[in-house]
Coordinates of C-alpha atoms and ligand atoms in Angstrom, one line a residue:
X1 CA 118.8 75.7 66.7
X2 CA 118.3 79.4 65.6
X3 CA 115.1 80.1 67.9
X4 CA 116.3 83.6 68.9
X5 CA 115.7 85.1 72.7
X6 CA 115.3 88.9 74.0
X7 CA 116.8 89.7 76.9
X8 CA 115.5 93.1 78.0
X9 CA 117.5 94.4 80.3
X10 CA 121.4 94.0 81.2
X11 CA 122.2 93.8 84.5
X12 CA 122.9 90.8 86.6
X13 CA 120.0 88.5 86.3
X14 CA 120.0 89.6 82.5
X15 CA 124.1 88.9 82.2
X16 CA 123.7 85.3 83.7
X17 CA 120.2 84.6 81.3
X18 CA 121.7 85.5 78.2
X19 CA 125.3 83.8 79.0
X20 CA 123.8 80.8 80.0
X21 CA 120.9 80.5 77.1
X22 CA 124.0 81.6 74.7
X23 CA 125.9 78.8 76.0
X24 CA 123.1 76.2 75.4
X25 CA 122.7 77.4 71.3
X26 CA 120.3 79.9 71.6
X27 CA 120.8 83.3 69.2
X28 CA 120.6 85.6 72.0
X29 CA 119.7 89.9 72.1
X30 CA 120.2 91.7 75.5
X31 CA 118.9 94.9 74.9
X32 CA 119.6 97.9 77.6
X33 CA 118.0 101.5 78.2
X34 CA 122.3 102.6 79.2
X35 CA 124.9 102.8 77.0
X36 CA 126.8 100.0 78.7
X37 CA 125.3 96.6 80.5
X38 CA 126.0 96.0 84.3
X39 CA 125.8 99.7 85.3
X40 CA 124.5 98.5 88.7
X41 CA 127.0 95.6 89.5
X42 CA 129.4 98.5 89.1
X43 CA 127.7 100.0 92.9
X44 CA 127.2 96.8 94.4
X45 CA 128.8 95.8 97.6
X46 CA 130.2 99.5 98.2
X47 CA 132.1 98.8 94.6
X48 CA 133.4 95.6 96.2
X49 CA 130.1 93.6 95.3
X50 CA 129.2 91.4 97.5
X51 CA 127.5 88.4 95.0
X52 CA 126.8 85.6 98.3
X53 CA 126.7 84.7 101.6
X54 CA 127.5 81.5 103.8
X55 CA 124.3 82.0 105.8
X56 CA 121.8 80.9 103.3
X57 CA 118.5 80.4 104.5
X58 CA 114.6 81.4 104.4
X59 CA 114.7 83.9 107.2
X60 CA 117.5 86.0 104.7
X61 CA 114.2 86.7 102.2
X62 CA 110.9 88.0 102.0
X63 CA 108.3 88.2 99.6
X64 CA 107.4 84.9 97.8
X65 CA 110.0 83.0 99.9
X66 CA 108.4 79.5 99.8
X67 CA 108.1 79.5 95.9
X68 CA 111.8 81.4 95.5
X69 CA 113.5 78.4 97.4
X70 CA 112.4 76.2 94.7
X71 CA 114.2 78.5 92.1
X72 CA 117.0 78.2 94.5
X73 CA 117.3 74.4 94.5
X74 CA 117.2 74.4 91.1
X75 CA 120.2 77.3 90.5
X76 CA 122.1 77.7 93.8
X77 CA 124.5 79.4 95.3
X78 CA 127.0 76.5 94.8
X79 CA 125.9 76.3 91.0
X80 CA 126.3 80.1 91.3
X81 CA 129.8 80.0 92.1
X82 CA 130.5 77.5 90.1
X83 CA 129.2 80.0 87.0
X84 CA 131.3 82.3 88.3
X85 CA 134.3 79.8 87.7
X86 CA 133.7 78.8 84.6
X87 CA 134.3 82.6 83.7
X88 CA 137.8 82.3 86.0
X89 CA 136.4 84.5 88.4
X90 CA 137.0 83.4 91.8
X91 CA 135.4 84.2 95.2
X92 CA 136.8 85.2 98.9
X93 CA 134.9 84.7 101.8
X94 CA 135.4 88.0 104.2
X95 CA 133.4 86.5 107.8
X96 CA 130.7 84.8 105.9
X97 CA 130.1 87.5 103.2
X98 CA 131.6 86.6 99.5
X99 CA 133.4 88.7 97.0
X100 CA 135.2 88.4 94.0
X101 CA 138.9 87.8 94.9
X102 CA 139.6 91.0 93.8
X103 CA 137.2 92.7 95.8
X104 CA 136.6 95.0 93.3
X105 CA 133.0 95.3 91.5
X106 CA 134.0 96.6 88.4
X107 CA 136.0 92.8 87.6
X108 CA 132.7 91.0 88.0
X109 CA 131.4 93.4 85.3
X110 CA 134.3 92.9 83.3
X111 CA 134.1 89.3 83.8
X112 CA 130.7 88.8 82.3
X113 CA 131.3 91.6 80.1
X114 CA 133.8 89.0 78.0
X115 CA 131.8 86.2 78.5
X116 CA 129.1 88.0 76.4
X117 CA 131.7 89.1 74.0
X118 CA 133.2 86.3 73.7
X119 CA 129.8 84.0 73.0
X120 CA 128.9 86.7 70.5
X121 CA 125.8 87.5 72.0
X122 CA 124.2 90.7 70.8
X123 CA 124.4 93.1 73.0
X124 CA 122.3 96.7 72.0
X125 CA 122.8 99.2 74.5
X126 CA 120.6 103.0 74.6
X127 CA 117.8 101.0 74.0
X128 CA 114.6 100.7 76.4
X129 CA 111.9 98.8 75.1
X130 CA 109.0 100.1 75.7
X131 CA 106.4 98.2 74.5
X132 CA 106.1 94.3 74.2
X133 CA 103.2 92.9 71.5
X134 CA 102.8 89.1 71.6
X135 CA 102.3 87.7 68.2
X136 CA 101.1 84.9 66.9
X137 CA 104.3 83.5 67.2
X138 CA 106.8 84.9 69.4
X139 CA 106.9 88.9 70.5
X140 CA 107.4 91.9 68.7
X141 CA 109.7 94.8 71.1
X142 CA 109.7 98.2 70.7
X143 CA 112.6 100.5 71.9
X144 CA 111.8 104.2 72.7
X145 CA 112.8 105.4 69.4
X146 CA 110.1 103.6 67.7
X147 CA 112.4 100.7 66.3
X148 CA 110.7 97.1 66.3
X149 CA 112.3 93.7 66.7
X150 CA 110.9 89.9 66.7
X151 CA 112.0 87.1 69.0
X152 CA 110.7 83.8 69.9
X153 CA 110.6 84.5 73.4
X154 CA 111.8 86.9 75.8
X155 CA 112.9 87.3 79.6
X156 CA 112.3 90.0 81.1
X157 CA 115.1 91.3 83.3
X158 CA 114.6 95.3 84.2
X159 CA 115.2 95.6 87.9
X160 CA 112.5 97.1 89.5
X161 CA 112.4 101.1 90.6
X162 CA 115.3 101.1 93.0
X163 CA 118.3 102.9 92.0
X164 CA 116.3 104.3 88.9
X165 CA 119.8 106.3 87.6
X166 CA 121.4 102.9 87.2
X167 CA 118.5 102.4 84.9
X168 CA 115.7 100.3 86.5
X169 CA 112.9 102.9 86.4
X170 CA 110.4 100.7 86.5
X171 CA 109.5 100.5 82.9
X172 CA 109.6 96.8 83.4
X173 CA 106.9 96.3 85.5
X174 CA 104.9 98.5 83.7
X175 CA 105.5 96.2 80.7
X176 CA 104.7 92.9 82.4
X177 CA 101.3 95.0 83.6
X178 CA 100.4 95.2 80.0
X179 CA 101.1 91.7 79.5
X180 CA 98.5 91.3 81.8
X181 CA 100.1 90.5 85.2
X182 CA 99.8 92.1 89.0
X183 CA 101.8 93.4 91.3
X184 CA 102.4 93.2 95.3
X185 CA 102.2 97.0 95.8
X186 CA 106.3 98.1 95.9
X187 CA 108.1 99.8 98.7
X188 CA 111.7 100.8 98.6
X189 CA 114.0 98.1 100.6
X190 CA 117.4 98.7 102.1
X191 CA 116.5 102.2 102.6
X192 CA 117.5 105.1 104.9
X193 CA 114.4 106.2 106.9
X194 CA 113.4 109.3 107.5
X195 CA 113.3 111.0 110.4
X196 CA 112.1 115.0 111.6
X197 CA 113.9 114.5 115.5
X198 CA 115.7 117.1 116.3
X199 CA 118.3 115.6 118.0
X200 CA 119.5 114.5 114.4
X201 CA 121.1 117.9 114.1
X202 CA 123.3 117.3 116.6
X203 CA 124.0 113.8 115.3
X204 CA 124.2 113.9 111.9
X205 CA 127.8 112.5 110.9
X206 CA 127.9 110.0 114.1
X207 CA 128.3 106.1 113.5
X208 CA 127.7 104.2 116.5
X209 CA 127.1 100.7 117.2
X210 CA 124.6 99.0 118.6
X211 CA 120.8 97.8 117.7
X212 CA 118.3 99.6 116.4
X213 CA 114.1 98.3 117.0
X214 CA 111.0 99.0 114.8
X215 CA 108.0 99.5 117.2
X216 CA 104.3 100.5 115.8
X217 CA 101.8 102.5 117.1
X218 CA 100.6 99.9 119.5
X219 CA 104.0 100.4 120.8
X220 CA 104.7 96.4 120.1
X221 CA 108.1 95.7 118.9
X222 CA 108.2 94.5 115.2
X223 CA 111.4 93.2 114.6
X224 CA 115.2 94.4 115.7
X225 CA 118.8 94.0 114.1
X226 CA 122.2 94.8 115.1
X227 CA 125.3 96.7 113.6
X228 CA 126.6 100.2 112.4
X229 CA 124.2 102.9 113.0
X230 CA 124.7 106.1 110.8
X231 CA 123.1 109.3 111.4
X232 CA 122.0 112.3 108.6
X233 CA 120.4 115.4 109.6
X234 CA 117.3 114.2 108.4
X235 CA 117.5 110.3 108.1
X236 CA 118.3 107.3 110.4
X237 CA 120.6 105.0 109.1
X238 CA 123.3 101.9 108.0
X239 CA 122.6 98.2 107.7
X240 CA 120.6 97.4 110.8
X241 CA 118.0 100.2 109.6
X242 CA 118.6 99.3 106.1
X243 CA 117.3 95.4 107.2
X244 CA 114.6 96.9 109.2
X245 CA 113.3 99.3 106.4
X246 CA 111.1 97.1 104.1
X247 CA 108.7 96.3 107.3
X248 CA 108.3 99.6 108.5
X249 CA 108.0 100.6 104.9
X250 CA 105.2 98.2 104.2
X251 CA 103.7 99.1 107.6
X252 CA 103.8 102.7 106.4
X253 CA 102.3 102.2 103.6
X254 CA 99.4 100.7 105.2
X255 CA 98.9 103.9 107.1
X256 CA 100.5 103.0 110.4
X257 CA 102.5 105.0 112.7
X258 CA 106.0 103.4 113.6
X259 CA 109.1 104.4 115.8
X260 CA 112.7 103.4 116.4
X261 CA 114.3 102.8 119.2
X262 CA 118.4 102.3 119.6
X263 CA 120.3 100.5 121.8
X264 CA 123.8 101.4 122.3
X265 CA 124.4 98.4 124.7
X266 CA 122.9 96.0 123.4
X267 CA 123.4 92.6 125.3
X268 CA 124.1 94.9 128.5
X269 CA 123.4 92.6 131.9
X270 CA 122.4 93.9 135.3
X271 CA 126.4 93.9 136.2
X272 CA 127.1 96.3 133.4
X273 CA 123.8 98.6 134.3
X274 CA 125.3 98.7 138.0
X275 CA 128.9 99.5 136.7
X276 CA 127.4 102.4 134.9
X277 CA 125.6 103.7 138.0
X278 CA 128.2 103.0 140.2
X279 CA 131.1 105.2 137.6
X280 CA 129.9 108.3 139.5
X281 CA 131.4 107.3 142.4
X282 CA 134.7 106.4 140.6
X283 CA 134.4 110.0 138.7
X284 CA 133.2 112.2 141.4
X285 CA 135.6 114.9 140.4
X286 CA 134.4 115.1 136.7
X287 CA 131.3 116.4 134.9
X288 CA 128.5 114.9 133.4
X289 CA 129.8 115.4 130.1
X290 CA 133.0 113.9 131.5
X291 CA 131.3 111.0 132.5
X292 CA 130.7 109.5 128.8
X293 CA 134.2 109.5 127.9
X294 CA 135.0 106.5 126.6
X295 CA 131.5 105.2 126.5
X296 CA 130.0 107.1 123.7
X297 CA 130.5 109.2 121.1
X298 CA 130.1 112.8 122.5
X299 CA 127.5 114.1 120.5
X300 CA 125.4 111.1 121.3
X301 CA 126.7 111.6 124.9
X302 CA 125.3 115.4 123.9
X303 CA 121.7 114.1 123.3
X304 CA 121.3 111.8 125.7
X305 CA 121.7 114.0 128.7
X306 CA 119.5 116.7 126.8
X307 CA 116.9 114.5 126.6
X308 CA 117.0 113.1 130.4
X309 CA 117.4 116.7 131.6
X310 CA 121.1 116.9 132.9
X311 CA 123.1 119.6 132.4
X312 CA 126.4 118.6 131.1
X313 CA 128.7 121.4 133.3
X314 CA 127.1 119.4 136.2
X315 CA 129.7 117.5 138.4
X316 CA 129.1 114.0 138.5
X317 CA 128.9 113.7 142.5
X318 CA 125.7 116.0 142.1
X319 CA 124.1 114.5 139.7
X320 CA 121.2 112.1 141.4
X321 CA 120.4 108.6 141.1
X322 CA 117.3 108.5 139.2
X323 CA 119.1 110.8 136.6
X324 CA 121.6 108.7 136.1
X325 CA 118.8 105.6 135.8
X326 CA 117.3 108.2 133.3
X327 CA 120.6 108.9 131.4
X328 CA 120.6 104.8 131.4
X329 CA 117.5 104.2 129.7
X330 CA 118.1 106.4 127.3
X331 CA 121.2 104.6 126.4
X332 CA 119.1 101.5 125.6
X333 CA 116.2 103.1 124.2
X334 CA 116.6 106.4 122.6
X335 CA 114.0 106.9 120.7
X336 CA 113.5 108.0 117.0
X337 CA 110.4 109.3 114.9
X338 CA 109.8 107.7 111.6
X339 CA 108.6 110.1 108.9
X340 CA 108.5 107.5 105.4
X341 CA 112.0 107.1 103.7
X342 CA 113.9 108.5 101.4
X343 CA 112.6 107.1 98.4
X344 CA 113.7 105.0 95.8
X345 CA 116.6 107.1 94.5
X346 CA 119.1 105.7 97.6
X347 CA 117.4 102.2 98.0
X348 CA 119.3 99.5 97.3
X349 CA 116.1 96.9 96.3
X350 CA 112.6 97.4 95.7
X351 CA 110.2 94.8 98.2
X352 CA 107.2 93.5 96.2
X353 CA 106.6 93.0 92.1
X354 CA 105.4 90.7 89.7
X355 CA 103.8 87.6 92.6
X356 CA 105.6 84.1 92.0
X357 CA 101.8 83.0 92.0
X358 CA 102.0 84.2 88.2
X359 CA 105.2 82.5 87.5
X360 CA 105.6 78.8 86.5
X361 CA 108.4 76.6 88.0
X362 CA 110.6 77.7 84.9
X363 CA 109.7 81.8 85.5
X364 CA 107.6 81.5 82.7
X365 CA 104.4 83.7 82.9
X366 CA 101.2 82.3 83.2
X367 CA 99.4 85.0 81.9
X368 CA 101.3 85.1 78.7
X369 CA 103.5 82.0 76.9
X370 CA 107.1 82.2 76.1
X371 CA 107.4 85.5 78.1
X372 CA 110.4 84.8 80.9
X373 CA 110.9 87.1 84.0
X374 CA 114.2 87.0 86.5
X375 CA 115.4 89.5 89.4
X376 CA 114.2 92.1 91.1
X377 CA 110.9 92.8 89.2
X378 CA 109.5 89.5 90.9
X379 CA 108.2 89.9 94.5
X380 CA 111.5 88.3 96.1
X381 CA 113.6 90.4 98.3
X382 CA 116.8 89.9 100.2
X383 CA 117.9 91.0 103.1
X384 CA 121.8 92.9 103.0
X385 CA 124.8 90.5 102.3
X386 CA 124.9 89.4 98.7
X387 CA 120.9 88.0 99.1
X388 CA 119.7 89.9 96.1
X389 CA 122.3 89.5 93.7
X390 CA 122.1 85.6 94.6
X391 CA 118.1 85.9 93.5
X392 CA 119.2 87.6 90.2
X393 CA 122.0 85.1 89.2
X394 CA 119.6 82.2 90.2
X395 CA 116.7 83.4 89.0
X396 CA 118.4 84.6 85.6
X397 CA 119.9 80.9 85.3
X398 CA 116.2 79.6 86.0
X399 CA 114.5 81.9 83.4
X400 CA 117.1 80.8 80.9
X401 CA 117.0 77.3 81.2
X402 CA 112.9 78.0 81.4
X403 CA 113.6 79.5 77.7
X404 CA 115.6 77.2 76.3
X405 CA 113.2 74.4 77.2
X406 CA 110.3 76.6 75.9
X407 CA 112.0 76.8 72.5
X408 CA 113.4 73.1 72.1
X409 CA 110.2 72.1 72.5
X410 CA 109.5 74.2 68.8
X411 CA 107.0 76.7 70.1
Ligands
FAD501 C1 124.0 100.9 95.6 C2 123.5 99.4 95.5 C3 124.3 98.5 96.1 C4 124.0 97.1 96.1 N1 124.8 96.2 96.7 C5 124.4 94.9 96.7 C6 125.3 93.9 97.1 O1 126.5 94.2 97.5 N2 124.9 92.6 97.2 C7 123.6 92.3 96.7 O2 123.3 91.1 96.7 N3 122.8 93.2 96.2 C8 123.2 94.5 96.1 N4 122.3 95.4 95.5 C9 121.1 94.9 94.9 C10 121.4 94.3 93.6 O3 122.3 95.1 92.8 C11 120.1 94.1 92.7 O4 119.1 93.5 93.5 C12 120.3 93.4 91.4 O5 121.2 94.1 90.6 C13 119.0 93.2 90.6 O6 119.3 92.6 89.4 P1 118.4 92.7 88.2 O7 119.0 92.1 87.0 O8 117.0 92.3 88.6 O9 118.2 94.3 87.9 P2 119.3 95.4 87.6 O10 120.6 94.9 88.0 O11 118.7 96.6 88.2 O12 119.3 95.5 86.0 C14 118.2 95.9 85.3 C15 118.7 96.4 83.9 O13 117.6 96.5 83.1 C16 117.8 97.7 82.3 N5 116.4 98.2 82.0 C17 115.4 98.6 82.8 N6 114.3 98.8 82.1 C18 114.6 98.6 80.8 C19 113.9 98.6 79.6 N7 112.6 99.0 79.6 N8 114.5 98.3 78.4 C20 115.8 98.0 78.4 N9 116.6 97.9 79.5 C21 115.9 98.2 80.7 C22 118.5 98.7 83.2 O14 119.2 99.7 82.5 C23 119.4 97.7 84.0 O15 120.7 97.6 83.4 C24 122.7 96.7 95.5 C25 121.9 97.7 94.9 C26 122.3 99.0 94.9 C27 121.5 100.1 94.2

C-alpha cells in the first residue's frame, strides 16, 4: 500500500496500534522518548500484569464511559485475548482477574516485543517528539533533537502524566493541545492519598482489611470499597483507597474538603457488635490491650483505644460500657484526614484527557484529519484489575483500524 503511519509512543495501546496496522500492510514507525518500548507493561500488575478482568462492565470506568463502550464493542476483551493468541501468549484467570500464564509481566513485553520484530516494523527508541505540524498532506514530527519525519497519518499513543519515569510525562497532551484539542482537567488515579493524622505514625507498615469510605465536607458519604488497607507515615493506602482516589481527587480539586473513614468489620451484624461487648466478661482477667488479641493488629488496637480514651494497662472488668461502645465505633469508623495525594509520580493512571467528544467513532480527531489517539491520554479511566490496560489494547486496536481505513481511502 506504502501509506506510512507514526506511532508516537510505545507502550501498550502503541504496541497493539502498530502490530495490528503492520499486520493489515501499513509501513509502520513507533517512535519512543526511552531506549526500549513497553517500559510500563514491565510494572504492571505488580510485574505480574494484570491485562483483563471477568467482571466487564460500565460501573469498572469513568470518564467518557458511554462513548468508550462503543470502542469496546468494536475491540473487546474477547478480541483482546484472542490478539494475545495469535502472538502464543496465553491467559490465566486468578478469581476473576487475568494474567499471562506466566504471570510474569516482563513475557507480555517480550511477546509483543517479537511481534514488532518480527513484522519489521520500525521501531526508534530515545526519541520524543515534540512537535507535530500538519501538512498539506500528512504530518511532519519532530523529535527533541531537532530531527524531522513525514507520515500520512499518525496515532498518538503517549500515556498521560502518570508514572512520568516510565516515560508518559505528559508531552502528549500537550501535543494534541497544539493540534487544537481540550482537555477534562487531569487528576492522578489509583493514587495513595495523603494524609497529616497522627495516628499514621503509629500505623505506618500495618495492612489490615476491611473498607475504607470517602465522605465530603457535608459529611455525606461519596462512595466506599473494600479490601487491603495499607498504611505510610504520611499516606492512606492499597486498592480500596487506590479505587476511591480519582473522586476525592476530583472533589479536591474543586476545592472541597473530604475525609476517610475505615471499617475494620465491615458486614459486622448486631450479633457480632454484642459479642464484642460481651468479650469483657469472657476476659475479665486481661487488659485492654489484651482484649484485641486476635481481633486486630496491635498497633491499630494501639490507636483505637487512644483515640476513645482507654488506657491500655487498664483491666478489662474496669473498663465501662460506653467505652467499650466507644472502642466499637471506632472499629467501624476511624476516621482519617485527607490532605491531596501524592502526586503523579506513584499513580498508576491519570483520570481525565483529551474528551471522546473530540474523537470520531474510529479515534480520529475531529479537530485535525488523519491524526489517531489511543490509551490513557483520552478521558477514559479504569478502575484496578486489568481495566486500563483493556482501554489501551482496545482502544490502540480501534485507532489502528481507524488509520488503516483513513489511508485506504487515499487521503
Ligand atoms: C505501577 C503501575 C502498575 C499498573 N498496573 C496495571 C495493571 O496491572 N493492569 C492495568 O490494567 N493497568 C495497570 N496500570 C495502568 C496501565 O499500565 C496504563 O493505563 C497503560 O499502560 C496506558 O497505556 P498507554 O499506551 O496509553 O500509555 P503508556 O503505557 O504509558 O505508554 C506511553 C508511551 O509513550 C511514550 N511517550 C510519551 N510521550 C512521548 C513523546 N512525546 N514522544 C515519544 N514517546 C512518548 C512513553 O515513553 C511510553 O512508552 C499500571 C500502571 C502503573 C504505573
Amino acid at each position: 500500500m506504502g501509506k506510512n503511519l507514526a506511532i508516537i509512543g510505545g507502550g501498550a495501546s502503541g504496541a497493539v496500534a502498530a502490530i495490528l496496522a503492520s499486520r493489515e500492510g501499513l509501513k509502520v514507525s513507533v517512535f519512543d522518548g526511552n531506549s526500549a518500548l513497553l517500559k510500563k507493561l514491565h510494572a504492571t500488575g505488580n510485574g505480574r500484569c494484570n491485562l483483563g478482568n471477568d467482571y466487564f462492565e460500565k460501573d469498572c470506568y469513568y470518564g467518557d464511559v458511554e462513548r468508550a463502550f462503543n470502542i469496546f464493542h468494536r475491540f473487546s476483551p474477547e478480541d483482546t485475548f484472542r490478539f494475545f493468541n495469535s502472538l502464543g501468549l496465553f491467559i490465566k484467570d486468578i478469581r476473576g482477574y487475568l494474567y499471562p500464564l506466566s504471570e510474569s509481566a516482563k513475557t507480555v513485553v517480550e511477546t509483543l516485543e517479537a511481534e514488532i520484530r518480527s513484522l519489521g516494523i520500525n521501531v526508534i527508541t530515545n526519541s520524543k517528539v515534540v512537535r507535530v505540524d500538519r501538512l498539506n498532506k500528512g504530518f511532519k514530527l519532530t523529535d527533541s533533537e531537532g530531527k524531522t519525519y513525514e507520515f500520512d497519518a499518525c496515532i498518538l499513543c503517549t500515556g498521560g502524566n502518570a508514572a512520568p519515569k516510565t516515560g508518559s510525562d505528559g508531552v502528549g497532551i500537550k501535543l494534541a493541545l497544539s493540534m487544537g484539542h481540550s482537555i477534562v482537567k487531569t487528576v492522578p488515579g489509583l493514587v495513595p492519598l495523603k494524609s497529616d493524622d497522627e495516628k499514621l505514625k503509629t500505623l505506618a507498615g500495618v495492612r489490615a482489611e476491611g473498607c475504607i469510605s470517602l465522605y465530603d465536607e457535608n459529611n455525606s458519604l461519596v462512595c466506599r470499597e473494600s479490601g487491603e488497607m495499607q498504611f505510610t507515615d504520611s499516606s492512606v493506602s492499597g486498592i480500596p483507597v487506590f479505587q476511591i482516589s480519582r473522586v476525592a481527587n476530583y472533589l479536591m480539586l474543586d476545592g472541597n474538603k473530604v475525609y476517610l473513614k475505615a471499617d475494620f468489620f465491615p458486614g459486622a451484624d448486631e450479633a457480632f457488635r454484642e459479642s464484642f461487648l460481651l468479650r469483657k466478661l469472657m476476659l475479665h482477667d486481661r487488659n485492654a490491650k489484651e482484649f484485641f488479641t486476635g481481633i486486630l493488629n496491635d498497633r491499630l488496637m494501639e490507636v483505637i483505644l487512644k483515640e476513645a480514651g482507654v488506657d491500655p494497662l487498664k483491666p478489662c472488668e474496669d473498663i465501662k460500657n460506653d467505652e467499650l461502645e466507644r472502642v466499637y465505633d471506632l472499629c467501624r469508623n476511624l476516621k482519617f484526614t485527607v490532605k491531596g495525594n501524592v502526586g503523579y509520580d506513584k499513580a498508576q493512571v491519570t483520570a481525565g484527557g483529551i474528551p471522546l467528544s473530540e474523537l470520531d467513532h474510529n479515534l480520529q480527531s475531529l479537530k485535525c484529519e488523519g491524526l489517531f489517539m489511543a490509551g490513557e491520554i483520552i478521558n477514559v479511566d479504569g478502575k484496578c484489575g486489568g481495566y486500563n490496560l483493556q482501554w489501551a489494547f482496545s482502544s490502540g486496536a480501534v485507532a489502528a483500524e481507524g488509520a488503516l481505513n483513513y489511508l485506504k481511502q487515499g487521503r
